[in-house]
Every structure is written in structure tokens, then in C-alpha cells.
Coordinates of N, CA and C in Angstrom, one line a residue:
M1 N 12.8 -4.6 3.7 CA 12.3 -5.2 2.5 C 12.9 -4.6 1.3
V2 N 14.0 -3.9 1.5 CA 14.8 -3.4 0.3 C 15.7 -4.5 -0.1
P3 N 15.8 -4.7 -1.4 CA 16.7 -5.7 -1.9 C 18.1 -5.5 -1.5
K4 N 18.8 -6.6 -1.1 CA 20.2 -6.5 -0.6 C 21.1 -5.6 -1.5
I5 N 21.0 -5.8 -2.8 CA 21.8 -5.0 -3.7 C 21.7 -3.5 -3.6
Y6 N 20.6 -3.0 -3.1 CA 20.3 -1.6 -3.0 C 20.5 -1.0 -1.6
R7 N 20.7 -1.9 -0.6 CA 20.7 -1.4 0.8 C 21.7 -0.3 1.2
N8 N 22.9 -0.3 0.6 CA 23.9 0.7 0.9 C 24.1 1.7 -0.1
Q9 N 23.2 1.8 -1.1 CA 23.3 2.8 -2.2 C 22.4 4.0 -1.8
R10 N 22.9 5.1 -2.3 CA 22.1 6.3 -2.2 C 21.6 6.7 -3.6
F11 N 20.4 7.2 -3.7 CA 19.8 7.6 -4.9 C 19.4 9.0 -4.9
A12 N 19.4 9.7 -6.0 CA 18.9 11.0 -6.2 C 17.4 11.0 -6.5
Y13 N 16.6 11.5 -5.6 CA 15.2 11.6 -5.8 C 14.8 13.1 -5.8
P14 N 13.6 13.4 -6.5 CA 13.2 14.7 -6.5 C 12.8 15.1 -5.0
D15 N 12.8 16.4 -4.8 CA 12.4 16.9 -3.5 C 11.0 16.3 -3.1
E16 N 10.8 15.9 -1.9 CA 9.6 15.2 -1.5 C 8.3 16.1 -1.5
N17 N 8.5 17.4 -1.6 CA 7.4 18.3 -1.7 C 7.1 18.7 -3.2
E18 N 7.9 18.2 -4.1 CA 7.7 18.5 -5.5 C 7.3 17.2 -6.2
G19 N 6.9 17.3 -7.4 CA 6.5 16.2 -8.2 C 5.1 15.6 -7.8
K20 N 4.9 14.4 -8.3 CA 3.5 13.8 -8.1 C 3.4 13.3 -6.6
Q21 N 2.3 13.5 -6.1 CA 2.0 13.2 -4.7 C 0.8 12.2 -4.6
S22 N 0.9 11.3 -3.6 CA -0.2 10.3 -3.4 C -0.2 9.9 -2.0
G23 N -1.4 9.4 -1.6 CA -1.5 8.9 -0.2 C -2.2 7.5 -0.2
V24 N -1.8 6.7 0.7 CA -2.4 5.4 0.9 C -2.8 5.3 2.4
L25 N -3.8 4.4 2.6 CA -4.3 4.2 3.9 C -3.9 2.8 4.4
V26 N -3.2 2.8 5.5 CA -2.9 1.5 6.3 C -4.0 1.5 7.4
L27 N -5.0 0.7 7.1 CA -6.2 0.6 7.9 C -6.2 -0.6 8.9
L28 N -6.1 -0.3 10.1 CA -6.1 -1.4 11.1 C -7.4 -1.6 11.8
Y29 N -7.7 -2.8 12.1 CA -9.0 -3.2 12.8 C -8.8 -4.5 13.5
E30 N -9.5 -4.7 14.6 CA -9.4 -5.9 15.4 C -10.5 -6.9 15.0
K31 N -10.1 -8.1 14.9 CA -11.1 -9.2 14.6 C -10.6 -10.5 15.2
E32 N -11.4 -11.1 15.9 CA -11.0 -12.4 16.6 C -9.7 -12.3 17.3
G33 N -9.5 -11.2 18.0 CA -8.3 -11.0 18.9 C -7.0 -10.7 18.1
Q34 N -7.1 -10.4 16.8 CA -5.9 -10.1 16.1 C -6.1 -8.8 15.3
V35 N -5.0 -8.1 15.1 CA -5.0 -6.9 14.3 C -4.9 -7.2 12.8
H36 N -5.9 -6.8 12.1 CA -6.0 -7.0 10.6 C -5.8 -5.8 9.8
L37 N -5.5 -5.9 8.6 CA -5.4 -4.8 7.7 C -5.7 -5.2 6.3
P38 N -6.4 -4.4 5.5 CA -6.7 -4.7 4.1 C -5.6 -4.3 3.1
L39 N -5.5 -5.1 2.1 CA -4.7 -4.8 0.9 C -5.6 -5.0 -0.3
I40 N -5.2 -4.3 -1.4 CA -6.0 -4.5 -2.6 C -5.1 -5.1 -3.7
Q41 N -5.7 -5.9 -4.6 CA -5.0 -6.3 -5.8 C -5.6 -5.4 -6.9
R42 N -4.7 -4.7 -7.5 CA -5.1 -3.9 -8.7 C -5.4 -4.7 -9.9
P43 N -6.3 -4.3 -10.7 CA -6.6 -5.0 -11.9 C -5.4 -5.0 -12.9
E44 N -5.4 -5.9 -13.8 CA -4.4 -5.9 -14.8 C -4.8 -4.9 -15.9
Y45 N -3.9 -4.1 -16.3 CA -4.1 -3.1 -17.3 C -2.8 -2.8 -18.1
E46 N -3.0 -2.4 -19.3 CA -1.9 -2.1 -20.2 C -1.1 -0.9 -19.8
K47 N 0.2 -1.0 -19.9 CA 1.1 0.1 -19.6 C 1.0 0.8 -18.3
G48 N 0.7 0.0 -17.3 CA 0.6 0.5 -15.9 C 1.8 0.0 -15.1
A49 N 2.5 0.9 -14.4 CA 3.6 0.6 -13.6 C 3.2 -0.4 -12.4
H50 N 1.9 -0.3 -12.0 CA 1.5 -1.1 -10.9 C 0.3 -2.1 -11.2
S51 N 0.2 -2.4 -12.5 CA -0.8 -3.3 -13.0 C -0.8 -4.6 -12.3
G52 N -1.9 -5.1 -11.7 CA -2.0 -6.4 -11.1 C -1.3 -6.5 -9.7
Q53 N -0.7 -5.4 -9.2 CA 0.1 -5.5 -8.0 C -0.8 -5.4 -6.8
V54 N -0.3 -5.9 -5.6 CA -1.0 -5.7 -4.4 C -0.5 -4.5 -3.7
S55 N -1.4 -3.7 -3.2 CA -1.0 -2.4 -2.5 C -2.1 -2.1 -1.4
F56 N -1.8 -1.0 -0.8 CA -2.8 -0.4 0.1 C -3.8 0.4 -0.7
P57 N -5.0 0.6 -0.2 CA -5.9 1.5 -0.9 C -5.3 2.9 -0.9
G58 N -5.4 3.6 -2.1 CA -4.8 4.9 -2.1 C -4.7 5.4 -3.6
G59 N -4.2 6.6 -3.7 CA -4.1 7.2 -5.0 C -3.5 8.6 -5.0
K60 N -3.6 9.2 -6.1 CA -3.0 10.5 -6.3 C -3.8 11.7 -5.6
L61 N -3.0 12.7 -5.2 CA -3.6 13.9 -4.7 C -4.4 14.6 -5.7
E62 N -5.6 15.0 -5.4 CA -6.5 15.7 -6.3 C -6.7 17.1 -5.7
P63 N -7.1 18.0 -6.6 CA -7.2 19.4 -6.2 C -8.2 19.6 -5.0
Q64 N -9.2 18.8 -4.8 CA -10.1 19.0 -3.7 C -9.6 18.5 -2.4
D65 N -8.4 17.7 -2.4 CA -7.9 17.2 -1.2 C -7.1 18.3 -0.4
A66 N -7.3 18.5 0.9 CA -6.6 19.4 1.7 C -5.2 19.0 1.9
N67 N -5.0 17.7 2.0 CA -3.6 17.1 2.3 C -3.6 15.6 1.9
L68 N -2.5 15.0 2.1 CA -2.4 13.6 1.6 C -3.1 12.6 2.5
T69 N -3.4 13.0 3.8 CA -4.2 12.1 4.6 C -5.6 12.1 4.1
E70 N -6.1 13.3 3.7 CA -7.4 13.4 3.1 C -7.5 12.6 1.8
T71 N -6.4 12.6 1.0 CA -6.3 11.8 -0.2 C -6.5 10.3 0.1
A72 N -5.7 9.8 1.1 CA -5.8 8.4 1.5 C -7.2 8.0 1.9
L73 N -7.8 8.9 2.7 CA -9.2 8.6 3.2 C -10.2 8.6 2.0
R74 N -10.1 9.5 1.1 CA -11.0 9.6 -0.1 C -10.8 8.4 -0.9
E75 N -9.5 8.1 -1.2 CA -9.3 6.9 -2.1 C -9.7 5.6 -1.5
A76 N -9.6 5.4 -0.2 CA -10.0 4.2 0.5 C -11.6 4.1 0.4
H77 N -12.2 5.2 0.5 CA -13.7 5.2 0.3 C -14.0 4.8 -1.1
E78 N -13.4 5.5 -2.1 CA -13.7 5.2 -3.5 C -13.3 3.7 -3.9
E79 N -12.2 3.2 -3.4 CA -11.7 1.9 -3.8 C -12.4 0.7 -3.0
V80 N -12.6 0.9 -1.7 CA -13.1 -0.3 -0.9 C -14.3 0.1 -0.1
G81 N -14.8 1.3 -0.2 CA -16.0 1.6 0.5 C -15.9 2.0 2.0
V82 N -14.7 2.2 2.5 CA -14.5 2.6 3.9 C -14.9 4.1 4.0
L83 N -15.9 4.4 4.9 CA -16.3 5.8 5.1 C -15.2 6.5 5.9
P84 N -14.8 7.7 5.4 CA -13.7 8.5 6.0 C -14.1 8.8 7.5
Q85 N -15.3 9.1 7.8 CA -15.7 9.5 9.1 C -15.6 8.3 10.1
T86 N -15.5 7.1 9.7 CA -15.3 6.0 10.6 C -13.9 5.7 11.0
V87 N -13.0 6.4 10.3 CA -11.5 6.1 10.5 C -11.0 7.1 11.5
T88 N -10.3 6.6 12.5 CA -9.6 7.4 13.5 C -8.1 7.4 13.0
V89 N -7.6 8.6 12.6 CA -6.3 8.7 12.0 C -5.3 8.7 13.2
I90 N -4.4 7.7 13.2 CA -3.3 7.6 14.2 C -2.1 8.5 13.9
G91 N -1.8 8.5 12.6 CA -0.6 9.3 12.2 C -0.2 8.9 10.8
S92 N 1.1 9.1 10.5 CA 1.6 8.7 9.2 C 3.0 8.2 9.3
L93 N 3.3 7.4 8.3 CA 4.7 6.9 8.2 C 5.5 7.8 7.3
S94 N 6.8 7.6 7.2 CA 7.6 8.4 6.3 C 7.2 8.3 4.9
K95 N 7.3 9.4 4.1 CA 7.0 9.4 2.7 C 8.0 8.5 2.0
L96 N 7.6 7.9 0.9 CA 8.4 6.9 0.2 C 8.3 7.3 -1.3
Y97 N 9.5 7.3 -2.0 CA 9.4 7.7 -3.4 C 9.3 6.4 -4.2
I98 N 8.4 6.3 -5.2 CA 8.2 5.2 -6.0 C 8.8 5.5 -7.4
Q99 N 10.0 4.9 -7.7 CA 10.7 5.2 -8.9 C 9.9 4.9 -10.2
P100 N 9.3 3.7 -10.3 CA 8.6 3.4 -11.6 C 7.5 4.4 -12.0
S101 N 6.8 4.9 -11.0 CA 5.7 5.8 -11.3 C 6.0 7.3 -11.1
G102 N 7.1 7.5 -10.4 CA 7.5 8.9 -10.1 C 6.6 9.6 -9.0
F103 N 6.0 8.8 -8.1 CA 5.2 9.4 -7.1 C 5.9 9.3 -5.7
W104 N 5.6 10.4 -4.9 CA 5.9 10.4 -3.5 C 4.6 9.9 -2.9
V105 N 4.8 8.9 -1.9 CA 3.6 8.3 -1.3 C 3.7 8.5 0.2
L106 N 2.6 9.1 0.8 CA 2.5 9.2 2.3 C 1.5 8.2 2.8
P107 N 2.0 7.2 3.6 CA 1.1 6.2 4.2 C 0.5 6.8 5.4
T108 N -0.8 6.9 5.5 CA -1.6 7.3 6.6 C -2.0 6.1 7.4
V109 N -1.8 6.0 8.7 CA -2.3 4.9 9.5 C -3.5 5.3 10.2
G110 N -4.6 4.4 10.1 CA -5.8 4.7 10.7 C -6.4 3.5 11.3
Y111 N -7.4 3.6 12.2 CA -8.0 2.5 12.9 C -9.6 2.7 12.8
V112 N -10.2 1.6 12.6 CA -11.7 1.5 12.7 C -12.1 0.6 13.9
S113 N -13.1 0.9 14.6 CA -13.5 0.2 15.8 C -14.2 -1.1 15.5
A114 N -14.6 -1.3 14.3 CA -15.3 -2.6 14.0 C -14.7 -3.1 12.6
P115 N -14.7 -4.4 12.3 CA -14.3 -4.8 11.0 C -15.1 -4.2 9.9
P116 N -14.5 -3.6 8.9 CA -15.3 -3.0 7.9 C -15.9 -4.0 6.9
S117 N -17.0 -3.6 6.3 CA -17.5 -4.4 5.1 C -17.0 -3.7 3.9
F118 N -16.1 -4.4 3.2 CA -15.4 -3.8 2.1 C -16.3 -3.9 0.8
V119 N -16.4 -2.9 0.1 CA -17.1 -2.8 -1.2 C -16.2 -2.4 -2.2
P120 N -15.5 -3.3 -2.9 CA -14.5 -2.9 -3.9 C -15.1 -2.3 -5.2
D121 N -14.4 -1.2 -5.6 CA -14.8 -0.6 -6.9 C -14.2 -1.5 -8.0
Q122 N -15.0 -2.0 -8.9 CA -14.6 -3.0 -9.9 C -13.6 -2.5 -10.9
H123 N -13.6 -1.2 -11.1 CA -12.7 -0.6 -12.0 C -11.3 -0.4 -11.4
E124 N -11.2 -0.3 -10.1 CA -9.9 0.0 -9.5 C -9.3 -1.2 -8.6
V125 N -10.2 -2.1 -8.3 CA -9.8 -3.2 -7.4 C -10.3 -4.5 -7.9
A126 N -9.3 -5.4 -8.2 CA -9.7 -6.8 -8.6 C -10.1 -7.6 -7.4
E127 N -9.5 -7.4 -6.2 CA -9.8 -8.1 -5.0 C -9.3 -7.4 -3.8
V128 N -10.1 -7.5 -2.7 CA -9.6 -7.1 -1.4 C -9.1 -8.3 -0.7
L129 N -7.8 -8.1 -0.2 CA -7.2 -9.2 0.6 C -7.1 -8.6 2.0
T130 N -7.2 -9.5 3.0 CA -6.9 -9.1 4.4 C -5.9 -10.0 5.0
T131 N -5.1 -9.4 5.8 CA -4.0 -10.2 6.5 C -3.9 -9.7 7.9
T132 N -3.1 -10.3 8.7 CA -2.9 -9.9 10.1 C -1.5 -9.5 10.3
L133 N -1.3 -8.7 11.3 CA 0.1 -8.3 11.7 C 0.9 -9.5 12.1
E134 N 0.2 -10.4 12.8 CA 0.9 -11.7 13.2 C 1.4 -12.5 12.0
H135 N 0.6 -12.6 10.9 CA 1.0 -13.3 9.7 C 2.2 -12.6 9.1
L136 N 2.1 -11.3 9.0 CA 3.2 -10.5 8.4 C 4.5 -10.7 9.2
N137 N 4.4 -10.9 10.5 CA 5.6 -11.0 11.3 C 6.2 -12.4 11.3
H138 N 5.5 -13.4 10.7 CA 6.0 -14.8 10.7 C 7.1 -14.9 9.7
P139 N 8.2 -15.5 10.1 CA 9.4 -15.7 9.2 C 9.1 -16.4 7.9
D140 N 8.2 -17.3 7.9 CA 7.8 -18.0 6.6 C 7.1 -17.2 5.6
T141 N 6.6 -16.0 6.0 CA 5.8 -15.1 5.2 C 6.8 -14.3 4.2
I142 N 8.0 -14.1 4.6 CA 8.9 -13.3 3.8 C 9.7 -14.3 2.9
K143 N 9.6 -14.0 1.6 CA 10.3 -14.8 0.6 C 11.0 -13.8 -0.4
E144 N 11.5 -14.4 -1.5 CA 12.2 -13.6 -2.5 C 11.6 -13.9 -3.9
V145 N 11.5 -12.8 -4.7 CA 11.0 -12.9 -6.1 C 12.0 -12.2 -7.0
E146 N 12.1 -12.7 -8.2 CA 12.9 -12.0 -9.3 C 11.8 -11.6 -10.3
P147 N 11.4 -10.3 -10.3 CA 10.3 -9.8 -11.1 C 10.6 -10.0 -12.6
R148 N 11.9 -9.8 -13.0 CA 12.3 -9.9 -14.4 C 13.7 -10.5 -14.4
S149 N 14.2 -11.1 -15.5 CA 15.5 -11.7 -15.5 C 16.6 -10.6 -15.4
D150 N 16.3 -9.4 -15.8 CA 17.3 -8.3 -15.7 C 17.3 -7.5 -14.4
M151 N 16.6 -8.1 -13.4 CA 16.5 -7.4 -12.1 C 17.0 -8.3 -11.0
P152 N 17.4 -7.7 -9.9 CA 17.8 -8.5 -8.7 C 16.6 -9.1 -8.0
K153 N 16.9 -10.1 -7.1 CA 15.8 -10.6 -6.3 C 15.3 -9.6 -5.3
F154 N 14.0 -9.6 -5.1 CA 13.4 -8.6 -4.2 C 12.7 -9.4 -3.1
P155 N 12.8 -9.0 -1.8 CA 12.0 -9.6 -0.8 C 10.6 -9.3 -0.9
Y156 N 9.7 -10.2 -0.5 CA 8.3 -9.9 -0.5 C 7.6 -10.6 0.6
F157 N 6.3 -10.2 0.9 CA 5.5 -10.9 1.8 C 4.5 -11.8 1.0
D158 N 4.4 -13.0 1.4 CA 3.4 -13.9 0.8 C 2.1 -13.8 1.6
V159 N 1.1 -13.2 1.0 CA -0.2 -13.0 1.6 C -1.2 -13.8 0.7
D160 N -1.7 -14.9 1.2 CA -2.6 -15.8 0.5 C -2.1 -16.1 -0.9
G161 N -0.8 -16.4 -1.0 CA -0.3 -16.7 -2.3 C 0.0 -15.6 -3.2
R162 N -0.2 -14.3 -2.8 CA 0.0 -13.1 -3.6 C 1.4 -12.5 -3.2
V163 N 2.0 -11.9 -4.1 CA 3.3 -11.2 -3.9 C 3.0 -9.8 -3.4
V164 N 3.5 -9.5 -2.2 CA 3.4 -8.1 -1.7 C 4.8 -7.6 -1.6
W165 N 5.2 -6.8 -2.6 CA 6.6 -6.4 -2.7 C 6.7 -4.9 -2.9
G166 N 8.0 -4.4 -3.1 CA 8.2 -3.0 -3.5 C 7.8 -2.1 -2.4
A167 N 7.2 -1.0 -2.8 CA 6.9 0.1 -1.8 C 5.9 -0.4 -0.7
T168 N 4.9 -1.2 -1.1 CA 4.0 -1.7 -0.1 C 4.7 -2.6 0.9
A169 N 5.6 -3.4 0.5 CA 6.3 -4.2 1.4 C 7.2 -3.4 2.4
M170 N 7.8 -2.3 1.8 CA 8.6 -1.4 2.6 C 7.8 -0.7 3.7
M171 N 6.5 -0.3 3.3 CA 5.6 0.3 4.2 C 5.2 -0.6 5.4
L172 N 5.0 -1.9 5.0 CA 4.6 -2.9 6.0 C 5.8 -3.1 7.0

């Protein structure tokens, strides 16, 4: 899901253990014979690098967090009401650097045994979206968007008419 123009380029990023750190939760659950996962649409806000975008539940590392997996679980609880003790952590994906916000993000993959009842925090979540792995794997789901006229086209996933691009698309 990296734009073609960037695929063979190398970039200088800060060391992945330095700088701002965050964690997101890729939460899997079975429903009607398919594997589902939630995404959230962030509210629109002024001067935000990720304003209005679709992402996984998650956020920045706080002093009380023992590690980024704990960050992901805490943030998922705060943002969509998923109780950390109901999540079986499977593992994590590779860390990804988010240039616009300057964060390193660790995606934690977890599983819940029953479909969760999402309770979105109105200040942090405009809407909870759910999709299936089958939908994401369908060729018609992947499209291209040009975010601004001075930027190249970026591939994205179309989830219920929403654009899932950038770091979230790369994690998917």
C-alpha cells in the first residue's frame, strides 16, 4: 500500500526506540463465519495530522504504560470500550514510522472470542467502522486517491465508502 513513487526510495527516520511512540490495536473477532476487525474514524479537528482519518484504535505511549502493547489495549478501551482483559494478544507487526506526526507506531494484534459491543468515546471517535478480512482482500476494495494536488496518488482500501490509506493501509 506504499505509493509507487516511493517504493524504491530509502528515507532517513529517527531510531525506532527514540522519539514519540504509540500503539494501535488490530482487533480480530469472528462473526457469521468471517474474521472482522474494527477501525475508527477520527473526528475533524483543526491542525491535526490525522483529523478525520480512518485508523485503528490507539494512541501515544503514556508514563503508566509498561509497553506499547499495553498502550494499544488502554487506548482501545478508552476509544471504543474494549476491555483489555477480554483481548488475547497474538503478537505484533513491525513498527512503522508516521512522517506527518513523527510517531513510531507498533500494531498489536489481538483476538476476542465474541463480537465486542463497541462504545465509542465521542471526543476521540466520530464513528466505529467494521470490515472483514475477506472484504479487504477483494481486488475492488483497493483504489487510488490523490490527497492534495501537490502529492502523488496513494493506494487505499475502500471501507464503506471511507478512505483507509497511509499507515493504516500499510498495516492492513
